[in-house]
PDB file of C-alpha atoms in Angstrom:
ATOM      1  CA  UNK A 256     113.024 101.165  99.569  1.00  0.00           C
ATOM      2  CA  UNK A 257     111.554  99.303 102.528  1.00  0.00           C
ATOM      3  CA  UNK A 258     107.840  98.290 102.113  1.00  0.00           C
ATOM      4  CA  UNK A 259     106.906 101.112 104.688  1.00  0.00           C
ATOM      5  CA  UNK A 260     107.910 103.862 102.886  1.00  0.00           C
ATOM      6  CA  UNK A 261     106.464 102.250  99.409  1.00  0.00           C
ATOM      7  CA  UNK A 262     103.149 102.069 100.746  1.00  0.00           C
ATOM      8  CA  UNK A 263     100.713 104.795 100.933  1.00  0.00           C
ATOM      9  CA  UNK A 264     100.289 105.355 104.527  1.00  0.00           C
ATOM     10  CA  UNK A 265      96.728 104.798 105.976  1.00  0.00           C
ATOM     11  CA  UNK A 266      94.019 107.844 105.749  1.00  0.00           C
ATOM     12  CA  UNK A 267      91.358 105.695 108.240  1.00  0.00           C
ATOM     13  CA  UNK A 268      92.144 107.879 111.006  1.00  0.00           C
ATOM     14  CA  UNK A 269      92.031 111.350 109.128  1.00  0.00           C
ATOM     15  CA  UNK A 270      88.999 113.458 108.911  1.00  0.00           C
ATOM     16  CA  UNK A 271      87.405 113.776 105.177  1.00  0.00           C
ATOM     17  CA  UNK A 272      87.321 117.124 103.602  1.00  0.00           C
ATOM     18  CA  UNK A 273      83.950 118.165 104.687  1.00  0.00           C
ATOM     19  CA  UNK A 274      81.888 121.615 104.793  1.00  0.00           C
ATOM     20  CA  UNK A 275      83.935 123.711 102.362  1.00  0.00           C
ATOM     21  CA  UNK A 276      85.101 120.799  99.711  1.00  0.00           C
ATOM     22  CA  UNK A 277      81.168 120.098  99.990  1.00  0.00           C
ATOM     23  CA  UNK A 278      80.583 123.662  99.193  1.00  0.00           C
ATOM     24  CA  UNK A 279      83.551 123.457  96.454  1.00  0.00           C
ATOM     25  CA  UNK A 280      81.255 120.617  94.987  1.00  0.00           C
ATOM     26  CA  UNK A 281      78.201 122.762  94.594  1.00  0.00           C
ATOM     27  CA  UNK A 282      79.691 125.382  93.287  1.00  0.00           C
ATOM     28  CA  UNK A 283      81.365 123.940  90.323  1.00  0.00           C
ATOM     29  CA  UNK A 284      78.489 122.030  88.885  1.00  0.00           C
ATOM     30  CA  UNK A 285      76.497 123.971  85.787  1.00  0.00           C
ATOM     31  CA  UNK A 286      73.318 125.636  87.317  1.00  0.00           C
ATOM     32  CA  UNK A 287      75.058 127.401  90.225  1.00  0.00           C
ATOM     33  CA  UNK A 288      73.108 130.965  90.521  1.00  0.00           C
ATOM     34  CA  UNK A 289      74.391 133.870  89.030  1.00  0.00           C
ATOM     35  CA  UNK A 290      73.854 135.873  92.227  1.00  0.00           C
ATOM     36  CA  UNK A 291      75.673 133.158  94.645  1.00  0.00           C
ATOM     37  CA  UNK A 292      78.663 132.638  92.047  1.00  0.00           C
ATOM     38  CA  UNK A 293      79.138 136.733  92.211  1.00  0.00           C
ATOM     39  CA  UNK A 294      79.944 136.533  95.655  1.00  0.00           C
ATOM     40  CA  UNK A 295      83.714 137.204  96.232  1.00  0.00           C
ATOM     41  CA  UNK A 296      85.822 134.163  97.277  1.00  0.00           C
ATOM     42  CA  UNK A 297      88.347 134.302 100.069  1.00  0.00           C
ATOM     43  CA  UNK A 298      91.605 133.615  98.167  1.00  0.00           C
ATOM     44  CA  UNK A 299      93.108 132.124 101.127  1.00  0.00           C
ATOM     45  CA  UNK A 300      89.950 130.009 101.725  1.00  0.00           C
ATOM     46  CA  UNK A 301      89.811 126.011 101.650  1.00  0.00           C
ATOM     47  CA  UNK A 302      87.559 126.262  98.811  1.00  0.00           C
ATOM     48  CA  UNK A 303      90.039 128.497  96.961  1.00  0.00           C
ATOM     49  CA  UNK A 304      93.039 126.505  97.416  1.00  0.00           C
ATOM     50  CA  UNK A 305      90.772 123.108  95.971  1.00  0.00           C
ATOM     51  CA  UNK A 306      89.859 125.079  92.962  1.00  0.00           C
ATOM     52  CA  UNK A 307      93.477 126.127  92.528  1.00  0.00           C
ATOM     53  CA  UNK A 308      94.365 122.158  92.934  1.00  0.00           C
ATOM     54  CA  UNK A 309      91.874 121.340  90.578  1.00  0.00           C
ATOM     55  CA  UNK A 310      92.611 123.351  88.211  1.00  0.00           C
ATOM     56  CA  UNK A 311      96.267 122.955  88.139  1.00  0.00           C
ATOM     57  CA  UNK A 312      97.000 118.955  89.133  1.00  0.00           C
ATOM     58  CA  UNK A 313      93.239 117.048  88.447  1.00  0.00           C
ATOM     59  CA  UNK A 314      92.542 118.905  84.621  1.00  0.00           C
ATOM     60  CA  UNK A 315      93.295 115.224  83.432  1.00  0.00           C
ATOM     61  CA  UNK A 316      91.254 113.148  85.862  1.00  0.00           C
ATOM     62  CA  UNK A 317      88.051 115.986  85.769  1.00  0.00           C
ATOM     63  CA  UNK A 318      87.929 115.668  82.157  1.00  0.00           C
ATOM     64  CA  UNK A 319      87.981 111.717  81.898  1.00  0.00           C
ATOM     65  CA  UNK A 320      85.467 111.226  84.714  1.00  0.00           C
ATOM     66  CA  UNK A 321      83.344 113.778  82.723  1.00  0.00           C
ATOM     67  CA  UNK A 322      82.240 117.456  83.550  1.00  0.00           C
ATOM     68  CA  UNK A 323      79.379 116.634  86.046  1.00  0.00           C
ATOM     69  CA  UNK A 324      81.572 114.841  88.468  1.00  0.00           C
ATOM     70  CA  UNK A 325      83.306 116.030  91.378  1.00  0.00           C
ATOM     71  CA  UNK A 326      85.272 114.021  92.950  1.00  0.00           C
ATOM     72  CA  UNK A 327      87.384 114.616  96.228  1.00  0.00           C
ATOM     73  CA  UNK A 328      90.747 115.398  95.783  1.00  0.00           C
ATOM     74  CA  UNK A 329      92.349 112.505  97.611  1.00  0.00           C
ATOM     75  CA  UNK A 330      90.764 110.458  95.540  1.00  0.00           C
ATOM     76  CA  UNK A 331      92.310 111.984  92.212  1.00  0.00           C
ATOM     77  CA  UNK A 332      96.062 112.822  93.470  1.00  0.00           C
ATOM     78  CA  UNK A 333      98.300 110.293  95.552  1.00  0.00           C
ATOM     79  CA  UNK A 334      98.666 111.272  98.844  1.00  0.00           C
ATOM     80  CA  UNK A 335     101.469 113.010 100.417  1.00  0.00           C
ATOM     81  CA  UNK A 336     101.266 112.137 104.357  1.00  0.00           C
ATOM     82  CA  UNK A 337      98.659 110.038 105.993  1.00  0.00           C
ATOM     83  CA  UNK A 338      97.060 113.307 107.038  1.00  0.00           C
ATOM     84  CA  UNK A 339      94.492 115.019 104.720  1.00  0.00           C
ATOM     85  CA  UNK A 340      94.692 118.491 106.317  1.00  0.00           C
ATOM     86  CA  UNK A 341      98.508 118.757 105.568  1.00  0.00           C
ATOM     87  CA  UNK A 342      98.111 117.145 102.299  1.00  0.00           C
ATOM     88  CA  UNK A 343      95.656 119.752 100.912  1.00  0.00           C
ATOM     89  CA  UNK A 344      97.956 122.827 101.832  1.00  0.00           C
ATOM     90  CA  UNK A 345     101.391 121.021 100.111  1.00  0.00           C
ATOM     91  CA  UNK A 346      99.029 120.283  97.490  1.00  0.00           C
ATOM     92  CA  UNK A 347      98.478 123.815  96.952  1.00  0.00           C
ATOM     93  CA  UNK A 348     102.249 124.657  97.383  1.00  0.00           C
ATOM     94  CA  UNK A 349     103.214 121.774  94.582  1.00  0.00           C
ATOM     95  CA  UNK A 350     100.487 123.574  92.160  1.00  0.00           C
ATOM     96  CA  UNK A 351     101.696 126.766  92.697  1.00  0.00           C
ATOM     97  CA  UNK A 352     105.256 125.386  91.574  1.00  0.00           C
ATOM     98  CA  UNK A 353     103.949 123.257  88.861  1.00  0.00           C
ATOM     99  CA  UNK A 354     101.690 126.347  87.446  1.00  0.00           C
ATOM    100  CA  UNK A 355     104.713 128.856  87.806  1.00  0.00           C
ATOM    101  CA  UNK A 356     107.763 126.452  86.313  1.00  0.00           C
ATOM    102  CA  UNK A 357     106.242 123.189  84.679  1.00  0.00           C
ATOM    103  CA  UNK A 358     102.864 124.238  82.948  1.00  0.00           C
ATOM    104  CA  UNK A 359     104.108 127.382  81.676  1.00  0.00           C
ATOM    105  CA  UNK A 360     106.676 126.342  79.478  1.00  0.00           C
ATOM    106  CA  UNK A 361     105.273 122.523  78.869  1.00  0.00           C
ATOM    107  CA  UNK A 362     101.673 124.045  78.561  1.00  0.00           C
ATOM    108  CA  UNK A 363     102.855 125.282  75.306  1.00  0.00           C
ATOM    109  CA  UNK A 364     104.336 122.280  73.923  1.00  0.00           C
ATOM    110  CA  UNK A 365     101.099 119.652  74.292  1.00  0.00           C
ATOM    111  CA  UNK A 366      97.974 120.001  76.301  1.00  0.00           C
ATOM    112  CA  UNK A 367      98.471 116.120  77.610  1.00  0.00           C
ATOM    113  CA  UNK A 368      98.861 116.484  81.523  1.00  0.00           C
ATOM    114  CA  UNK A 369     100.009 112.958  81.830  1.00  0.00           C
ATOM    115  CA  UNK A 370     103.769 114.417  82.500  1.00  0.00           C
ATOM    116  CA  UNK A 371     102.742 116.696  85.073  1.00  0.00           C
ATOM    117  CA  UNK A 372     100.553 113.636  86.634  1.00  0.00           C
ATOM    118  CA  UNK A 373     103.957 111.829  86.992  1.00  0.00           C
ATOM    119  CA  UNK A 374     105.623 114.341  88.380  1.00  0.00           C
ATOM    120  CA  UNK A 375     103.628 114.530  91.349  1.00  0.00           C
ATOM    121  CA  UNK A 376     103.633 110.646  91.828  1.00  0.00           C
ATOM    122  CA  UNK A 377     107.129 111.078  92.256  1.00  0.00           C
ATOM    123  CA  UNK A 378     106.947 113.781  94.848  1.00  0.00           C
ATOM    124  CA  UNK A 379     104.116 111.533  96.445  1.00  0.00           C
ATOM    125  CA  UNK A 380     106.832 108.776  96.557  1.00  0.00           C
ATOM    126  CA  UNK A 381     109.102 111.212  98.571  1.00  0.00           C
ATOM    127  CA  UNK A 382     107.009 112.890 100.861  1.00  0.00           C
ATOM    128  CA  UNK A 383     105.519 109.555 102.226  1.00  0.00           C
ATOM    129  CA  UNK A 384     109.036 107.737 102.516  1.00  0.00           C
ATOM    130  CA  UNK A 385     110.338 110.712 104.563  1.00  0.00           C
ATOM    131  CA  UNK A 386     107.605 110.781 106.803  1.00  0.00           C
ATOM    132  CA  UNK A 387     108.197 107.167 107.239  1.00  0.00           C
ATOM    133  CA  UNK A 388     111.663 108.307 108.151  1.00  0.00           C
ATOM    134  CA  UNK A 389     110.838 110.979 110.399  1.00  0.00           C
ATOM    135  CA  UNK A 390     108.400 108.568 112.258  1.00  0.00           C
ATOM    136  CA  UNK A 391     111.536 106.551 112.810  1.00  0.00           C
ATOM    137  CA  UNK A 392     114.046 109.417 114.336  1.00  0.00           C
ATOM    138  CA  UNK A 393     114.626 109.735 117.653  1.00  0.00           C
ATOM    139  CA  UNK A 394     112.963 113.863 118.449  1.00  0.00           C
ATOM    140  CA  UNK A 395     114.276 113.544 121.845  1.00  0.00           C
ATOM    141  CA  UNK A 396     117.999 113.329 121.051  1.00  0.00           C
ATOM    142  CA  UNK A 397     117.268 115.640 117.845  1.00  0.00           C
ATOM    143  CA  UNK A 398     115.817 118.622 119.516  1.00  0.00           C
ATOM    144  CA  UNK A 399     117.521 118.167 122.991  1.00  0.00           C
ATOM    145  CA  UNK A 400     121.165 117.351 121.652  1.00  0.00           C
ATOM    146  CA  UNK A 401     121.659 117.474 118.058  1.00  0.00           C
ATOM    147  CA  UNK A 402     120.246 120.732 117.543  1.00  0.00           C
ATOM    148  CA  UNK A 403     121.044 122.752 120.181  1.00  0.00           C
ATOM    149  CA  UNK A 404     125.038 121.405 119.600  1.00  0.00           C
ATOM    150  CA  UNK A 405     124.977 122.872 116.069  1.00  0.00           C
ATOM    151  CA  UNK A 406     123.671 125.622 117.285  1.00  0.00           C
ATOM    152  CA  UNK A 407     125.844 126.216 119.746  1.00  0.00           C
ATOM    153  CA  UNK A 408     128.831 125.494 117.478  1.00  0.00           C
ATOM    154  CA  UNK A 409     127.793 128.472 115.131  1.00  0.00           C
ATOM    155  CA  UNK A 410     127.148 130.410 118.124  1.00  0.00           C
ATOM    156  CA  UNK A 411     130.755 130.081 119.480  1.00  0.00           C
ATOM    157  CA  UNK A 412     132.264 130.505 115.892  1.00  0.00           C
ATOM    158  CA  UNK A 413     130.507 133.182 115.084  1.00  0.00           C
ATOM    159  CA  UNK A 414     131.493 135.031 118.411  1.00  0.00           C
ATOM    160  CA  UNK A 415     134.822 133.697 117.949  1.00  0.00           C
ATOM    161  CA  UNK A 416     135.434 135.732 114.831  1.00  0.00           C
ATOM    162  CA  UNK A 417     134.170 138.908 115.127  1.00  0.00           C
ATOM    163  CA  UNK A 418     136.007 139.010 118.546  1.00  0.00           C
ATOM    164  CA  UNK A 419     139.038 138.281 116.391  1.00  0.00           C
ATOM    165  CA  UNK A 420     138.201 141.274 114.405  1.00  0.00           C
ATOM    166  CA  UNK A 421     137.190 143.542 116.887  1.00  0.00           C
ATOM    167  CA  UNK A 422     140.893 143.323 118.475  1.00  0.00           C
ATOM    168  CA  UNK A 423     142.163 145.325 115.670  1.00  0.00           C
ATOM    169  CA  UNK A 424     145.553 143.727 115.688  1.00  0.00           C
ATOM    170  CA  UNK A 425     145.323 142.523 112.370  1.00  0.00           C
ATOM    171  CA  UNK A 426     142.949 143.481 109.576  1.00  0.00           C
ATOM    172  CA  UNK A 427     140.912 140.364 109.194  1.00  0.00           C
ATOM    173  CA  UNK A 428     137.653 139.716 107.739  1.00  0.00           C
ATOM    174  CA  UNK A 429     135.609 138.137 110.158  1.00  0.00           C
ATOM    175  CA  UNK A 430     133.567 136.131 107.628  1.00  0.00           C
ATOM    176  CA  UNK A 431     136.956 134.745 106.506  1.00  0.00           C
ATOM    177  CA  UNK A 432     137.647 133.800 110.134  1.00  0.00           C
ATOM    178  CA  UNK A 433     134.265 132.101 110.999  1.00  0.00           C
ATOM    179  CA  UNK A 434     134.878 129.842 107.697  1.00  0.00           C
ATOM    180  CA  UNK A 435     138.005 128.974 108.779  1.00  0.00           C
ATOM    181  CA  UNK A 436     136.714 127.244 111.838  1.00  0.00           C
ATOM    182  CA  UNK A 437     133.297 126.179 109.929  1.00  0.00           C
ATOM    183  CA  UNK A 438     134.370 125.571 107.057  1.00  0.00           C
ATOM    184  CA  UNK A 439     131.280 124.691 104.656  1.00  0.00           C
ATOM    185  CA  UNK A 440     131.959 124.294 101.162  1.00  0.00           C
ATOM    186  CA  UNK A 441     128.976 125.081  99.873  1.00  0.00           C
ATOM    187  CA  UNK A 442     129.582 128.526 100.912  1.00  0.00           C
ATOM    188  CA  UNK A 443     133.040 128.992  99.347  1.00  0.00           C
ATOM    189  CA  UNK A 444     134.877 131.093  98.813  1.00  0.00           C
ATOM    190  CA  UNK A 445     133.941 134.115 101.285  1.00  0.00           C
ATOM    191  CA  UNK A 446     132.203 136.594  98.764  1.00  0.00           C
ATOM    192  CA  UNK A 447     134.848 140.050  98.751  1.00  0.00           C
ATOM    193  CA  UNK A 448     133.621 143.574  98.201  1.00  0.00           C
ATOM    194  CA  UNK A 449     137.193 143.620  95.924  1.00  0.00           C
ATOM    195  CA  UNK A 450     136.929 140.496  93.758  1.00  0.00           C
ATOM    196  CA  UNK A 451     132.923 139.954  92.255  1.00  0.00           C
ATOM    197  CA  UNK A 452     133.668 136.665  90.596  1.00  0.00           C
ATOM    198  CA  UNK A 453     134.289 134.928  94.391  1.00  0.00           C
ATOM    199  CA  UNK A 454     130.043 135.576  94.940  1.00  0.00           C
ATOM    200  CA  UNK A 455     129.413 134.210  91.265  1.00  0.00           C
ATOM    201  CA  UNK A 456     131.341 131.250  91.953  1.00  0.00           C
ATOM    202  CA  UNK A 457     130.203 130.997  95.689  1.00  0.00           C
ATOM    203  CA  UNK A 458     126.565 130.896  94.261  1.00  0.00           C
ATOM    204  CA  UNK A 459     128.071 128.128  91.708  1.00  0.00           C
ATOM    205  CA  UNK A 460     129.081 126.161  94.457  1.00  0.00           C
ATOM    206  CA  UNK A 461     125.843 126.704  96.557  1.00  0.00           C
ATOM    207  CA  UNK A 462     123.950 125.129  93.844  1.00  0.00           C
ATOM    208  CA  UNK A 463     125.993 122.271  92.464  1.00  0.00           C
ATOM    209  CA  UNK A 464     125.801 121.349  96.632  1.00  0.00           C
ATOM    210  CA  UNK A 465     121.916 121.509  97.056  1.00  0.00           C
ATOM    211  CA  UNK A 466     121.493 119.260  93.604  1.00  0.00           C
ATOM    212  CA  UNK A 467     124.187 116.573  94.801  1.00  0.00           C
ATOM    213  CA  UNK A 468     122.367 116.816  98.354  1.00  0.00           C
ATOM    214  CA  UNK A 469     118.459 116.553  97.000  1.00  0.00           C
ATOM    215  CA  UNK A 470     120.152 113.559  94.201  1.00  0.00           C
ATOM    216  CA  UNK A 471     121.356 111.870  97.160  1.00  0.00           C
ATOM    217  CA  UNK A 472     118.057 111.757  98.829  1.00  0.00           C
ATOM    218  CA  UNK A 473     116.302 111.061  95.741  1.00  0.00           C
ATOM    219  CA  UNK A 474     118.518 108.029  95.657  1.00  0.00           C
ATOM    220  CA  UNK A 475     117.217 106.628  99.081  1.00  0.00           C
ATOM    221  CA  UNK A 476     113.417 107.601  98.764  1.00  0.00           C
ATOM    222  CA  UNK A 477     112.567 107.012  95.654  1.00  0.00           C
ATOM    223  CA  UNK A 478     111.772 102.893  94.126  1.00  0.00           C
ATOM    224  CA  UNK A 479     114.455 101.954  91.465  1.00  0.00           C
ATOM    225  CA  UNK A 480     111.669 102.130  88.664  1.00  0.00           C
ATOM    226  CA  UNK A 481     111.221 106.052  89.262  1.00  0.00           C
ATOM    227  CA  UNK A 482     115.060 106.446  89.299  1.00  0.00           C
ATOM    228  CA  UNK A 483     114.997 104.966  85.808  1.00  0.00           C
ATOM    229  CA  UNK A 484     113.128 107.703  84.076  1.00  0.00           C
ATOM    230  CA  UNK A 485     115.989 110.267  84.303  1.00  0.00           C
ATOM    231  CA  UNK A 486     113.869 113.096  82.726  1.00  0.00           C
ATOM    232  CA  UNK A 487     111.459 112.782  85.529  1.00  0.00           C
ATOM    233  CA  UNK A 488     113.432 112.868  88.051  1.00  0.00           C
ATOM    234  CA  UNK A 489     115.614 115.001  86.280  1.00  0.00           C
ATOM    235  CA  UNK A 490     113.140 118.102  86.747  1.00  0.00           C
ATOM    236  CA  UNK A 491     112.152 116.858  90.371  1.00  0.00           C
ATOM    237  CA  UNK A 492     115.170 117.722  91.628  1.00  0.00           C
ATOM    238  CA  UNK A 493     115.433 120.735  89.608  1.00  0.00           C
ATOM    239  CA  UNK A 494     111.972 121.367  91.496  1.00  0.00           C
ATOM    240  CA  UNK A 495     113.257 120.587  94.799  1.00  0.00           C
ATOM    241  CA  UNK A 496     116.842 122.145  95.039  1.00  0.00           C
ATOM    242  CA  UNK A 497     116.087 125.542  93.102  1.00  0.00           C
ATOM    243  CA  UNK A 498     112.084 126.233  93.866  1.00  0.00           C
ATOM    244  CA  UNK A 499     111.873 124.978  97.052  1.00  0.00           C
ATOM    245  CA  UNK A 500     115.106 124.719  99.207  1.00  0.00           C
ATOM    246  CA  UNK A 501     117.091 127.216  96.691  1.00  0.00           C
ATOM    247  CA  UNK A 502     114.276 129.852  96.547  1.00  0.00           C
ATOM    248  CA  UNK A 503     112.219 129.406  99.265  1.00  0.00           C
ATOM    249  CA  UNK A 504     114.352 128.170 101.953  1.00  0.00           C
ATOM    250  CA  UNK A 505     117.626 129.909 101.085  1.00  0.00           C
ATOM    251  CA  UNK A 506     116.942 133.088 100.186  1.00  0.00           C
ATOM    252  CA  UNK A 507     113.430 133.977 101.520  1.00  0.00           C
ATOM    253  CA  UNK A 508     112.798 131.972 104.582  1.00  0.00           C
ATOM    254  CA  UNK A 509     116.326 133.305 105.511  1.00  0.00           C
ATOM    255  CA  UNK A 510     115.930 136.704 105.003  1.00  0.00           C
ATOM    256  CA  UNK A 511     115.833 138.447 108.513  1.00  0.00           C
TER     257      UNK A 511
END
């Protein structure tokens, strides 16, 4: 881990939460009106998503610092970029996660939050390595040349094999043929209307391939003491190749 991606980046140049956290501030100390605290609050609000990431990630840190106090968020959770604006939204993604598939099982076990605490100072670790990493790539030759090559390699596959089928000269599947010439084993074998157990074990595949691939990267971001604790990371990249890439990015950011 090089000392750039160990350190949290700098926050100088990043506007503070201001005008709705304020508001947030207000509203959760005791003597808040009855009539102002009736008034419906836009769930997709800033002030919405802080009292969700209160709620979920700070319960520990609001109820040492006592009930009165309200301190911003940054300075109760590590922070995940060196901007404040993206933090607060992957903030409210990671609560959402933790809520759903940490605190509702572990919630039931012991009220100590210490675990879930540590769980997002791993995360923290990640997210700020890889944007020191991303800082570091070279967009130009990415976006210009990289991508539009892989692209165009799917492209000319996936052409390639329906042509193949359209011919009619032999009864091929084109999904069969476009593996052949992309072959991607996470995706094997080619799911058949005629044999169910090839999508079981092409799902089986799928996901032994997205933990080996988020382990790997685990293995460069993360400091070697973090890598020690295998029940931490453990469920991080449980977290990170089922909840996020498996569910979100797979199968609904996907979906056409």
């Amino acid at each position: 881990m090089t000392a750039a991606a160990s350190t949290p980046p700098s926050r100088a140049g990043t506007p503070r939460y201001k005008g709705a956290n304020n508001g947030l501030e207000a509203d959760c100390r005791p003597g808040r009106s009855a009539s102002a605290s009736s008034v419906s609050l836009d769930p997709l609000s800033d002030r919405a998503t802080s009292m969700l990431i209160r709620r979920t990630l700070c319960s520990q840190q609001l109820k040492d610092k006592g009930r009165d106090a309200q301190p911003p968020i940054e300075e109760l959770l590590p922070p995940l970029t060196s901007h404040n604006d993206v933090d607060l939204q992957l903030y409210a993604f990671l609560a959402i996660i933790m809520r759903e598939y940490v605190q509702s099982w572990y919630g039931k076990i012991t009220n100590d939050e210490t675990f879930v605490g540590e769980i997002v100072a791993i995360i923290a670790h990640c997210t700020r390595a890889l944007e020191q990493r991303i800082k570091r790539l070279d967009l130009k030759s990415l976006l210009l040349d990289e991508i539009p090559d892989l692209l165009d390699r799917h492209a000319t596959a996936h052409r390639t094999a329906y042509q193949s089928a359209a011919r009619g000269y032999l009864q091929v599947d084109p999904n069969e043929v476009y593996h052949s010439i992309c072959p991607l084993p996470a995706l094997s074998p080619v799911p058949r209307a005629d044999d169910p157990t090839t999508s079981a074990l092409q799902d089986e595949n799928e996901t032994a391939y997205r933990q080996l691939l988020v382990q790997a990267v685990l293995a460069i971001l993360l400091p070697t003491e973090d890598l020690e604790n295998p029940y931490l990371t453990a469920i991080v990249s449980q977290i990170l190749s089922e909840l996020i890439i498996g569910n979100t990015v797979a199968k609904k950011a996907s979906q056409p």
